[in-house]
Coordinates of C-alpha atoms in Angstrom, one line a residue:
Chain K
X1 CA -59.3 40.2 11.5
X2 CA -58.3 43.0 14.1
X3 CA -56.2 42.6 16.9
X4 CA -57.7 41.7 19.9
X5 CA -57.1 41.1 24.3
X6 CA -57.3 38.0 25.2
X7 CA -58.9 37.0 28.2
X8 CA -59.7 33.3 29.9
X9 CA -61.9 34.2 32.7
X10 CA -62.4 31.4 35.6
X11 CA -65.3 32.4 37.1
X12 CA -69.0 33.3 35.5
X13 CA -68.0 36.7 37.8
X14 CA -64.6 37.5 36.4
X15 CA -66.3 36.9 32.5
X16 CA -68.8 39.3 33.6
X17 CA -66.5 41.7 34.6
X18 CA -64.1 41.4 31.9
X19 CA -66.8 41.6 29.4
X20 CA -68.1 44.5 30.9
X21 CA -65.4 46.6 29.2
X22 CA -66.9 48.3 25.7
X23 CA -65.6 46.3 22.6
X24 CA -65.7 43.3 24.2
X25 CA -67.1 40.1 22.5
X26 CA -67.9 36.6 24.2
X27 CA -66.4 33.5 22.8
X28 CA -67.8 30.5 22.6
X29 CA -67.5 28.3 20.2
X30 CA -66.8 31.3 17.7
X31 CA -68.1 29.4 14.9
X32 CA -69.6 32.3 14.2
X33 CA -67.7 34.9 15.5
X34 CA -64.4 34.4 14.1
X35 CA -66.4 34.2 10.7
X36 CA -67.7 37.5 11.1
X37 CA -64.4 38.9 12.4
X38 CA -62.6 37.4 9.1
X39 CA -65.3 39.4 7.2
X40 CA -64.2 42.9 9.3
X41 CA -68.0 42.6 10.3
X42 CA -67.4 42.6 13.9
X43 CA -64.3 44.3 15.3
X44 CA -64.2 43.1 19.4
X45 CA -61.1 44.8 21.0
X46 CA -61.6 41.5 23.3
X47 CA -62.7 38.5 23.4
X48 CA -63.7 36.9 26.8
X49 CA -63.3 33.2 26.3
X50 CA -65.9 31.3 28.0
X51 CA -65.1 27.3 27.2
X52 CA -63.0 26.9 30.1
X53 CA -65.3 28.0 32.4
X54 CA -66.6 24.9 34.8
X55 CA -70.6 24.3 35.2
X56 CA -71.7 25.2 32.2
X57 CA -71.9 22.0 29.9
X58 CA -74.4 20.0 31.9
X59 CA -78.0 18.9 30.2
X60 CA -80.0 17.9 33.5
X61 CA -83.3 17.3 34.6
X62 CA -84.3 19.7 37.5
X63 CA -86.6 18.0 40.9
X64 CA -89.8 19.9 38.8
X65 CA -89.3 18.1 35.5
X66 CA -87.6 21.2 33.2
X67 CA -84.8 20.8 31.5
X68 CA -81.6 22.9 32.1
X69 CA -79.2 23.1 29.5
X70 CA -75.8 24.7 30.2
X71 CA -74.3 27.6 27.8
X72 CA -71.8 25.7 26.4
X73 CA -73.5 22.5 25.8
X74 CA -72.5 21.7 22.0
X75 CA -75.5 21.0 19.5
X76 CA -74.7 17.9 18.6
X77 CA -74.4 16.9 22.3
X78 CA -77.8 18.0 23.0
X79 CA -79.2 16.5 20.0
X80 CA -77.6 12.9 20.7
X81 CA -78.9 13.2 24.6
X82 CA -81.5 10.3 24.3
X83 CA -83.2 11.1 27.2
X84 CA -83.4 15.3 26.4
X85 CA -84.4 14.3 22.5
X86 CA -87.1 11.9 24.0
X87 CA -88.9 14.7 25.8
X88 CA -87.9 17.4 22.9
X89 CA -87.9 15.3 19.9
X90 CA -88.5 18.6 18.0
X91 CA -85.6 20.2 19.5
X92 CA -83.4 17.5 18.2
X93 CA -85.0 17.6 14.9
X94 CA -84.2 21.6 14.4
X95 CA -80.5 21.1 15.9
X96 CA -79.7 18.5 13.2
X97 CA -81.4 20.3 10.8
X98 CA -79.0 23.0 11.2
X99 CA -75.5 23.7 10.1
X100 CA -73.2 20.5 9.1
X101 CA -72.5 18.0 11.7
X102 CA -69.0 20.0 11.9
X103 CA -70.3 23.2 13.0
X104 CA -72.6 21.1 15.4
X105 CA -69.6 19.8 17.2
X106 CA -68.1 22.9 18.1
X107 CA -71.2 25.8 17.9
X108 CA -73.2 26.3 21.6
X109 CA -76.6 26.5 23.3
X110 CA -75.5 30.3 24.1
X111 CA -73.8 30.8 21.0
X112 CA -76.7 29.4 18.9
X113 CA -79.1 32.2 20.5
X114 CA -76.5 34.9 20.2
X115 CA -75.8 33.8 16.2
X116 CA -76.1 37.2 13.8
X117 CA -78.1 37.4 10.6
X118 CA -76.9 35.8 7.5
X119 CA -78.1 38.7 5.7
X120 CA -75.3 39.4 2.6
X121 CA -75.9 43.4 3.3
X122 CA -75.2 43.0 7.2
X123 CA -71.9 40.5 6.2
X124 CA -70.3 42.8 3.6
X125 CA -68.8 46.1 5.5
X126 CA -68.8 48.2 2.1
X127 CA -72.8 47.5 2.2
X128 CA -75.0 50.4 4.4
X129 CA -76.4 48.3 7.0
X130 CA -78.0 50.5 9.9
X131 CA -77.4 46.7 12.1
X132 CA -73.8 46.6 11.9
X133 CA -73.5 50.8 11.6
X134 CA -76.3 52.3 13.1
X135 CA -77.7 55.2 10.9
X136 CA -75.9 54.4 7.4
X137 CA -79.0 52.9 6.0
X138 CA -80.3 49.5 5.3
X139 CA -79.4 48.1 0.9
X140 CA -81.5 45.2 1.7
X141 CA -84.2 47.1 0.9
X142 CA -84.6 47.3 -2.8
X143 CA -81.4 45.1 -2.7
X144 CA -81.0 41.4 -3.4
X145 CA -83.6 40.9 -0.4
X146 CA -85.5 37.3 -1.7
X147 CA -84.7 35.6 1.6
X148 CA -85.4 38.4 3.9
X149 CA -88.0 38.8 6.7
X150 CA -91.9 39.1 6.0
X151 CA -92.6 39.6 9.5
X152 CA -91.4 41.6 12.4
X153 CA -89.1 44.4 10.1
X154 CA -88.8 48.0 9.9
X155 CA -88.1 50.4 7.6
X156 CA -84.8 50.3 9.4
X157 CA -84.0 46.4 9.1
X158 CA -85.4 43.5 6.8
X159 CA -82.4 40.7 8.3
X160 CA -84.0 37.1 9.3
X161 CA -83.2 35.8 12.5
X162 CA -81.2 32.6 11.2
X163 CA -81.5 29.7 14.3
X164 CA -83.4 26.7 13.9
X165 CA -82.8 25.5 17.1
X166 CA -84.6 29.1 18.7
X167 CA -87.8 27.9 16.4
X168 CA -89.1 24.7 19.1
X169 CA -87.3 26.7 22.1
X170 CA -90.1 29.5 21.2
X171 CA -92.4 26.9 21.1
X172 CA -91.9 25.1 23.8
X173 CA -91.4 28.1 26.2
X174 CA -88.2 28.1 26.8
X175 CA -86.4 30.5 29.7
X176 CA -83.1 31.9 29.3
X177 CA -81.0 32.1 32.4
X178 CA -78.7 35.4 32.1
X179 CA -75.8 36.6 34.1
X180 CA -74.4 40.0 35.1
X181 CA -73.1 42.3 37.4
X182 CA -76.1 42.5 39.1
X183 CA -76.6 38.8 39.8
X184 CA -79.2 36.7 37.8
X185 CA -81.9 37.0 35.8
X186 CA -84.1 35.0 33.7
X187 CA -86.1 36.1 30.0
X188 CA -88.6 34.1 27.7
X189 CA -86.9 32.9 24.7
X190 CA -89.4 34.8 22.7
X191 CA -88.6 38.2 24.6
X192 CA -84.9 37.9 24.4
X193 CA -84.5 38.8 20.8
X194 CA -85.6 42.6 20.4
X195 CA -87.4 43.6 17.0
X196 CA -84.8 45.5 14.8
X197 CA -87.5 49.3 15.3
X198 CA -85.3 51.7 15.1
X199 CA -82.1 50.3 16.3
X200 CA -81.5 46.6 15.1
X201 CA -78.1 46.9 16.3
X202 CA -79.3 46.6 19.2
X203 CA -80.3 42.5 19.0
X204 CA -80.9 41.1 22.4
X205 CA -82.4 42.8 25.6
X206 CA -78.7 41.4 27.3
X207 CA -76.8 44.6 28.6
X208 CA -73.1 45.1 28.7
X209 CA -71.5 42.1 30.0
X210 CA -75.0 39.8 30.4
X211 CA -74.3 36.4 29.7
X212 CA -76.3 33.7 28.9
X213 CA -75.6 30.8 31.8
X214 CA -78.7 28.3 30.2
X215 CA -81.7 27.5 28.4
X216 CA -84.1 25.7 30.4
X217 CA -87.4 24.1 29.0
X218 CA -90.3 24.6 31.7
X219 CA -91.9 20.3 32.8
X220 CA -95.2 21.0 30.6
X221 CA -93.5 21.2 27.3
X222 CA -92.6 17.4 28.0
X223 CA -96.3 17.0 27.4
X224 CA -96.1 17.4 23.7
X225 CA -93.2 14.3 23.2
X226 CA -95.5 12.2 21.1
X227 CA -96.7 15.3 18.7
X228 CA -94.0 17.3 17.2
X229 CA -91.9 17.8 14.6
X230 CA -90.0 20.8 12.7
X231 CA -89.9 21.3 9.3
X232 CA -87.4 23.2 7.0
X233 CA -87.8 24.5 3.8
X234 CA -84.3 25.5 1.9
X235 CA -82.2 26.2 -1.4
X236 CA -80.6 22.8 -0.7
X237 CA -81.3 19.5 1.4
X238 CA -78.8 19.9 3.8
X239 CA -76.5 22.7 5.0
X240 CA -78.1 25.5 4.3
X241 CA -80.5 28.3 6.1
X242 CA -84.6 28.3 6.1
X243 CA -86.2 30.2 3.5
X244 CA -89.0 29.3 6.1
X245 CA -89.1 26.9 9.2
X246 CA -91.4 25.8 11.7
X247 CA -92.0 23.7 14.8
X248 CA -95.3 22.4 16.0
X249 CA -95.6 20.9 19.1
X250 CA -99.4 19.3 19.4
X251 CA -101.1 17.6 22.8
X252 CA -103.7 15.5 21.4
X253 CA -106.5 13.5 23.7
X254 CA -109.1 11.5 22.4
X255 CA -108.6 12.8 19.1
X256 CA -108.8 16.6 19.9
X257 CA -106.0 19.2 20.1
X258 CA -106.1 20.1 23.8
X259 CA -103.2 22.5 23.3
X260 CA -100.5 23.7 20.8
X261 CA -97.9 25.6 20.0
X262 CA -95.8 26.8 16.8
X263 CA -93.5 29.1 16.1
X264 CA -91.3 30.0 13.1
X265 CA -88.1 30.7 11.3
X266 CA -86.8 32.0 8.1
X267 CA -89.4 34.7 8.3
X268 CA -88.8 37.1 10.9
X269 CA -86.4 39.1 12.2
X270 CA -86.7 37.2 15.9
X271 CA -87.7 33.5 16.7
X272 CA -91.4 33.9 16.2
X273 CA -94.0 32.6 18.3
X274 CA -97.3 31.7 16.2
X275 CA -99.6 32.4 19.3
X276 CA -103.2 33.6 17.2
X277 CA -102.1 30.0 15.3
X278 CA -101.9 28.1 18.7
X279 CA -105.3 29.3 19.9
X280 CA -107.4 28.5 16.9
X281 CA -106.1 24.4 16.9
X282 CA -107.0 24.3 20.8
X283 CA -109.9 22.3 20.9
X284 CA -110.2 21.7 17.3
X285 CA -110.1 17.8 15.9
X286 CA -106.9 18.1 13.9
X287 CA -107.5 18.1 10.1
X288 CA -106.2 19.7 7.0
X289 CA -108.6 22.5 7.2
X290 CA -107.8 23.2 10.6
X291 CA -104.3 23.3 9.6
X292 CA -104.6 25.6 6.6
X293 CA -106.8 28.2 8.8
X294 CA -103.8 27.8 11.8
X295 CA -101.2 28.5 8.9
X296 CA -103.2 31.8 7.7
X297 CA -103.4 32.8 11.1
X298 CA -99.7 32.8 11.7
X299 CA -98.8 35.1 8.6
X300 CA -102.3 37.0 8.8
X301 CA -99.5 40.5 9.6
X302 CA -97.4 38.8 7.1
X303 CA -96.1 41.5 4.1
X304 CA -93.3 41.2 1.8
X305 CA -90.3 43.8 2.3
X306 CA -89.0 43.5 -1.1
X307 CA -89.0 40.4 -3.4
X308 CA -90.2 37.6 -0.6
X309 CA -94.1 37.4 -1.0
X310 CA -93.6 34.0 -2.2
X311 CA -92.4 33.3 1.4
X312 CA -95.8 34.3 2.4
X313 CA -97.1 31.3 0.7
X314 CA -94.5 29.3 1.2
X315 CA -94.6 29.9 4.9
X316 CA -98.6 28.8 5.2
X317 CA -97.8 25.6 3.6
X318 CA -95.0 25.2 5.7
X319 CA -97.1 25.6 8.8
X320 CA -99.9 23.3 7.3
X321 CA -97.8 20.5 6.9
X322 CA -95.8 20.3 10.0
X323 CA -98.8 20.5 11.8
X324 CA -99.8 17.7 9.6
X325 CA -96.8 15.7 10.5
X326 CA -96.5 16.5 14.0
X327 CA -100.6 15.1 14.5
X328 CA -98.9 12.5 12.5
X329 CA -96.9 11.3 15.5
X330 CA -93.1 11.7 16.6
X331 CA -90.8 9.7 15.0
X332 CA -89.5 6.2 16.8
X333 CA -86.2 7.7 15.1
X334 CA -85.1 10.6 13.7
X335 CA -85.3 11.4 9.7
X336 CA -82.4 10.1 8.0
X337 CA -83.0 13.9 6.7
X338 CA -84.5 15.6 9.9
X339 CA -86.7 18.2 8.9
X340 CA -87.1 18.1 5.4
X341 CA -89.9 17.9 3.1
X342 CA -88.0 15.5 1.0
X343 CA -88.0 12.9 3.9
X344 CA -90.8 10.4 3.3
X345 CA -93.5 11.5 4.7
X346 CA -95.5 9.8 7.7
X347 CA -98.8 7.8 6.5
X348 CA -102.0 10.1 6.8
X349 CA -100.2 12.8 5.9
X350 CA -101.3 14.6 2.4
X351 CA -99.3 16.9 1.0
X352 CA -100.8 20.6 1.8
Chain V
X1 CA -51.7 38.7 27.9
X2 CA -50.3 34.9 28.2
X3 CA -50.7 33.0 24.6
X4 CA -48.8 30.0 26.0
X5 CA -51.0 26.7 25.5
X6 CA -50.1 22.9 25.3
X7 CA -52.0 20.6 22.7
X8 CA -51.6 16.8 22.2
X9 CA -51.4 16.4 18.4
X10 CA -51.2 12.8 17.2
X11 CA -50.6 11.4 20.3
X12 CA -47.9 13.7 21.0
X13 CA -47.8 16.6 23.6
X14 CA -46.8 20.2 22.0
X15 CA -46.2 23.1 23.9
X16 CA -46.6 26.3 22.1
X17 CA -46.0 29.7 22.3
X18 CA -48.2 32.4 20.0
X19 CA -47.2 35.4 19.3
X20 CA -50.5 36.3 18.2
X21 CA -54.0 35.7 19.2
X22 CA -55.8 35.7 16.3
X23 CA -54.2 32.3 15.4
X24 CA -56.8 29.6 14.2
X25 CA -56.2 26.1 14.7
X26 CA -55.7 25.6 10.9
X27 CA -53.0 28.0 10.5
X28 CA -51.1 26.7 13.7
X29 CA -51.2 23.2 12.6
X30 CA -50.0 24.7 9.0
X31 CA -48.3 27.3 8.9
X32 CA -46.0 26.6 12.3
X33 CA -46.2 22.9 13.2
X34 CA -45.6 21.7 9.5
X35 CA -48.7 19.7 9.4
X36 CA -49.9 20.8 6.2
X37 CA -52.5 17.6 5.5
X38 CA -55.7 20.1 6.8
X39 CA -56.5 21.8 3.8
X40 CA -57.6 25.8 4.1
X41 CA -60.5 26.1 1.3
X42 CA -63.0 28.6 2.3
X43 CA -61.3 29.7 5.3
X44 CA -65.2 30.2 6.4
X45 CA -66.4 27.0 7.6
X46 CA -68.2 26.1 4.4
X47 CA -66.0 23.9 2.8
X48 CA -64.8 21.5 5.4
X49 CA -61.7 21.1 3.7
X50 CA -59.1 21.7 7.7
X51 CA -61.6 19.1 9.4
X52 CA -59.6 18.0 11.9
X53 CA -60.9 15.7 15.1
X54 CA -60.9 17.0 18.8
X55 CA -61.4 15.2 21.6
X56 CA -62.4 12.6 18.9
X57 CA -65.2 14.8 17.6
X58 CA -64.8 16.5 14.0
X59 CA -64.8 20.4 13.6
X60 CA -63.4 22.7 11.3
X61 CA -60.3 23.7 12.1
X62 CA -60.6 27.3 10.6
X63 CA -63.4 28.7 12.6
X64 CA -61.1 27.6 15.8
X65 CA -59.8 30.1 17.6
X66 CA -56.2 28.0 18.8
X67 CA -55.7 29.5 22.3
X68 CA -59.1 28.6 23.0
X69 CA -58.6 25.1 22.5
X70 CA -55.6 24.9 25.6
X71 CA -55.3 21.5 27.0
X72 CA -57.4 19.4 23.4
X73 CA -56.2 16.5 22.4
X74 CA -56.6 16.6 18.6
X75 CA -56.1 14.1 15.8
X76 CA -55.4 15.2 11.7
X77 CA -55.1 12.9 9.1
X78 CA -51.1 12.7 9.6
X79 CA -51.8 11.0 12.2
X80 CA -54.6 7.9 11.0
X81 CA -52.2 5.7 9.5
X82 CA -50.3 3.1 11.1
X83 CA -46.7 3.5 9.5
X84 CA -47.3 2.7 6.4
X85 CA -50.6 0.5 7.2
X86 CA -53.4 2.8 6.1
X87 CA -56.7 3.9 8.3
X88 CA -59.2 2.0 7.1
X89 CA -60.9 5.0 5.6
X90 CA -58.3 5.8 3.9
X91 CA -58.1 2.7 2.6
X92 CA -61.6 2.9 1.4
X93 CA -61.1 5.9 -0.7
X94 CA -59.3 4.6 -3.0
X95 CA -60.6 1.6 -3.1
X96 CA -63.7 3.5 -3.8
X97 CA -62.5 6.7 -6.0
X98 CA -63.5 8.7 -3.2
X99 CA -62.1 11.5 -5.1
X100 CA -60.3 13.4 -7.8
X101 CA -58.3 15.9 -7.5
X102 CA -57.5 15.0 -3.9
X103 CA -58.0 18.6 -2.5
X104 CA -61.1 17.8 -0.1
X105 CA -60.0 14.8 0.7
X106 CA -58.2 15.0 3.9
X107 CA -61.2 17.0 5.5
X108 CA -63.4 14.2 3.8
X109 CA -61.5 11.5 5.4
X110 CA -61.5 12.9 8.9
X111 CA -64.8 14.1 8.6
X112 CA -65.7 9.9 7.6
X113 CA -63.5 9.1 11.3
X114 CA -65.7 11.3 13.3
X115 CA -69.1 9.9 11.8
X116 CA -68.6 6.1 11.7
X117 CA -67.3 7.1 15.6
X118 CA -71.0 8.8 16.1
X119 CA -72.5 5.9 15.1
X120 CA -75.5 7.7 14.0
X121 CA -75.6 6.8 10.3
X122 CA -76.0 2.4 10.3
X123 CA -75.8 1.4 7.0
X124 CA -77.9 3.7 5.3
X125 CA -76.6 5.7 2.3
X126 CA -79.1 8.9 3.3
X127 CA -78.2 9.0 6.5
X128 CA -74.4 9.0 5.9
X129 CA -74.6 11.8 2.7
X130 CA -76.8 14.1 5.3
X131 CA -73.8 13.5 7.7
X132 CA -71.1 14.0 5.7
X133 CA -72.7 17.6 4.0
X134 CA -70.1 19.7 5.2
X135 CA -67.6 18.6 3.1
X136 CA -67.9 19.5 -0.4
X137 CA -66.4 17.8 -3.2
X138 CA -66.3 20.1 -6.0
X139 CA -64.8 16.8 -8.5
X140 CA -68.3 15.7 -7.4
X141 CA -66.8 12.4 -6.2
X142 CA -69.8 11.8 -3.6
X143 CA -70.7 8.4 -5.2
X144 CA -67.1 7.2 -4.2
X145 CA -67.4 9.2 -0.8
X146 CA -70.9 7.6 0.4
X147 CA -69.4 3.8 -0.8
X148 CA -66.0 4.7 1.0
X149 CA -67.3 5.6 4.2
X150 CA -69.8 2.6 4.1
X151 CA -67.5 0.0 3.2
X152 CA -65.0 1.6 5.9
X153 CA -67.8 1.2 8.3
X154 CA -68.2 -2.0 8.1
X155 CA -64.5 -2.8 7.9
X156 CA -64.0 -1.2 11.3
X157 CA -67.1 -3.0 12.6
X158 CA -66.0 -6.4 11.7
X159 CA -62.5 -5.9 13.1
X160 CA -64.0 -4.8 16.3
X161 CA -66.4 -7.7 16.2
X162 CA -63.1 -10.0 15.6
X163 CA -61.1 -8.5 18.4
X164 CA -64.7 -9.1 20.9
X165 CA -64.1 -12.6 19.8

């Protein structure tokens, strides 16, 4: 690990300014961060702590019904809110279907959005990786490159967005409320994270010493409490990334899908928002067939960069079956293995 | 830049001065308080081998930056048992086998604290093995793990239940 200022900011305006400085890195938890700094991945010349900074670990319910969930709200915190995983069951679900209850403790709401690519290329510094060194190349492709992205890459960068808890926040809708030297400002989730084009380095459309303040979840994605669910598919049960993901988040009346919406992960290179998907199950009576067409719908631009078409496949029947178990209904509790496929499955449901 | 930062450590207040930033919690409790119980396996966060409670809540103690964690009160397993009265959880593990070569096991231990203080698992096996996933046994003791931190469960609850009473 290089040496590196320290600095403990004590307002949201002195972090902005001190992170304003080039080099410098945000801490939050670091769960992340220090691991990538122990790798000589990432090489901050400082790190602006943010955990002692007041006002930014509350989960409350604004006067209009959103959510708004601080920065530095741990995972596990917002997972075990009962009244926040009541309204965003699926949100709970992805959080505890991430990481190890460890990591959950310490990692963030702002950390979790910011997390880097587990790609092995990007996390070994003798590899060319044109997202850690722009313009030295990317050896994912025609690498080891089984569990990168089939959607959103570039000839410059193949790396999966990791997060499982971005999955429902695309969703759902979520806002991300930013801070900077120019006072606030607020982004979609699903236009915060940048496709990798021609410079995947550059991750997030956050400018030098942006930070992320919250997350809020708009009132109407409260409307889908009783019809969601994510599901995870991975090398292992637990502790471990998606090879694909997805949330579904269904508002059925009188037997008919009045809305939805799903998005994925362990595909793409951002949190990806299944929107040609979403449309076709609006009105539709929800079904396996319905399902299948939704799930070819959200991979119809779908194409393998190296030895992932499988996750083509895999994907669909991802997308299938969690929109099988969230018509299904929520859970009164959550999995005793949230989000997994080797949980028993809720009665109606066939396996697709 | 001021590296000065005080931490209560098993009940007992610490004030320390780094020399260095880069100091994780693991290595501070190791290397200059003497507390060598945390184990360092990975070093990455995979292992869960330095889990280590703050604020009562379990984290891994290597992906920790220590000057970031200024004013936490944090407990390790020196400082479960009562004299020479074992934690309960300890207890359990070897009542149990809840391991082999005894490498994981302090990180297994507190990792078994901080759940049954969740009180998300109950009594079920699944829920307690999906809990306790980020601490790898590579003896492959988990049988002995899962019955350890059950039984221990259920010892704590009963003592509670007797104190209610």
């Amino acid at each position: 690990m290089n040496l590196f200022e320290y600095v403990r900011p004590s307002s949201i305006a002195e972090a902005v300014a001190a992170a304003g400085e080039p080099g410098s890195a945000y801490l939050g938890a670091g769960t992340n961060l220090l691991d990538l700094m122990k790798g000589g991945v990432t090489r901050p010349s400082r790190l602006v702590d943010l955990t002692h900074l007041p006002d930014l670990n509350g989960i409350e319910t604004l006067p209009d019904g959103s959510a708004r969930i601080g920065a530095l709200v741990k995972n596990s915190a917002l997972a075990h809110d009962p009244d926040f995983a009541k309204r965003f069951p699926v949100v709970a679900e992805a959080l505890l279907a991430g990481a190890s209850a460890q990591l959950r403790n310490a990692a963030t709401v702002g950390g979790n959005l910011m997390q880097r690519t587990r790609c092995s290329y990007f996390n070994d510094p003798a590899s060319a990786c044109n997202k850690r060194e722009p313009g030295t190349g990317c050896d994912a492709l025609g690498g080891e490159n089984r569990s990168h992205a089939v959607l959103g890459w570039s000839d410059h960068c193949i790396a999966v967005h990791p997060s499982d808890f971005c999955v429902p926040l695309a969703a759902l809708g979520a806002i991300v409320e930013i801070a900077g030297a120019g006072g606030q400002r607020e982004v979609p989730l699903t236009d915060f994270h940048r496709l990798p084009g021609d410079t995947p380095d550059r991750e997030t459309v956050l400018e030098a010493g942006e930070m992320i303040v919250a997350v809020r979840l708009p009132a109407d994605a409260a409307a889908f409490a009783d019809h969601q669910r994510y599901l995870k598919v991975r090398e292992r049960t637990s502790y471990a990334f998606a090879l694909a993901s997805a949330a579904a988040a269904l508002k059925i009346e009188n037997g008919t899908i009045v809305e939805a919406r799903l998005a994925l992960g362990g595909v793409a290179t951002k949190p990806w928002r299944a929107k040609a998907a979403e449309a076709l199950l609006a009105g539709a009576a929800p079904g396996k067939q319905v399902f299948e067409k939704a799930a070819e719908a959200a991979f119809a631009e779908a194409r393998p960069s190296g030895d992932n078409g499988y996750k083509i496949e895999l994907g669909k029947r991802v997308v299938a079956r969690v929109l099988a178990m969230a018509a299904a209904g929520t859970p009164d509790r959550m999995p005793a293995l949230p989000a997994s496929p080797f949980a028993p499955i809720p009665e109606g449901v066939v396996n697709v | 830049m001021n590296l000065s930062l005080t931490l209560t450590i098993n009940g007992k207040r610490r004030e320390i001065v780094l020399d260095d930033p880069r100091v994780t919690l693991l290595d501070l409790l190791r290397e200059r308080l003497d507390l060598t119980g945390s184990k360092k396996g990975c070093d990455r966060g995979q292992c869960g081998a330095c889990t280590i409670l703050v604020h009562g809540q379990r984290i891994n103690s290597c992906l920790a930056l220590a000057i970031s964690y200024d004013g936490a009160s944090i407990t390790t397993i020196e400082g479960l048992a009562d004299g020479d009265a074992l934690h309960p959880v300890q207890q359990a593990f070897i009542d149990h086998d809840g391991f082999q070569c005894g490498f994981c096991t302090p990180g297994q231990i507190m990792s078994a604290v901080g759940l049954i203080a969740e009180a998300q698992a109950g009594e079920d096996a699944e829920r307690v093995r999906e809990a306790m996933s980020g601490n790898i046994c590579r003896c492959g003791a988990y049988k002995g793990i899962t019955e350890a931190v059950l039984d221990a469960q259920a010892k704590i609850s009963a003592g509670k239940e007797r104190d209610a009473a």
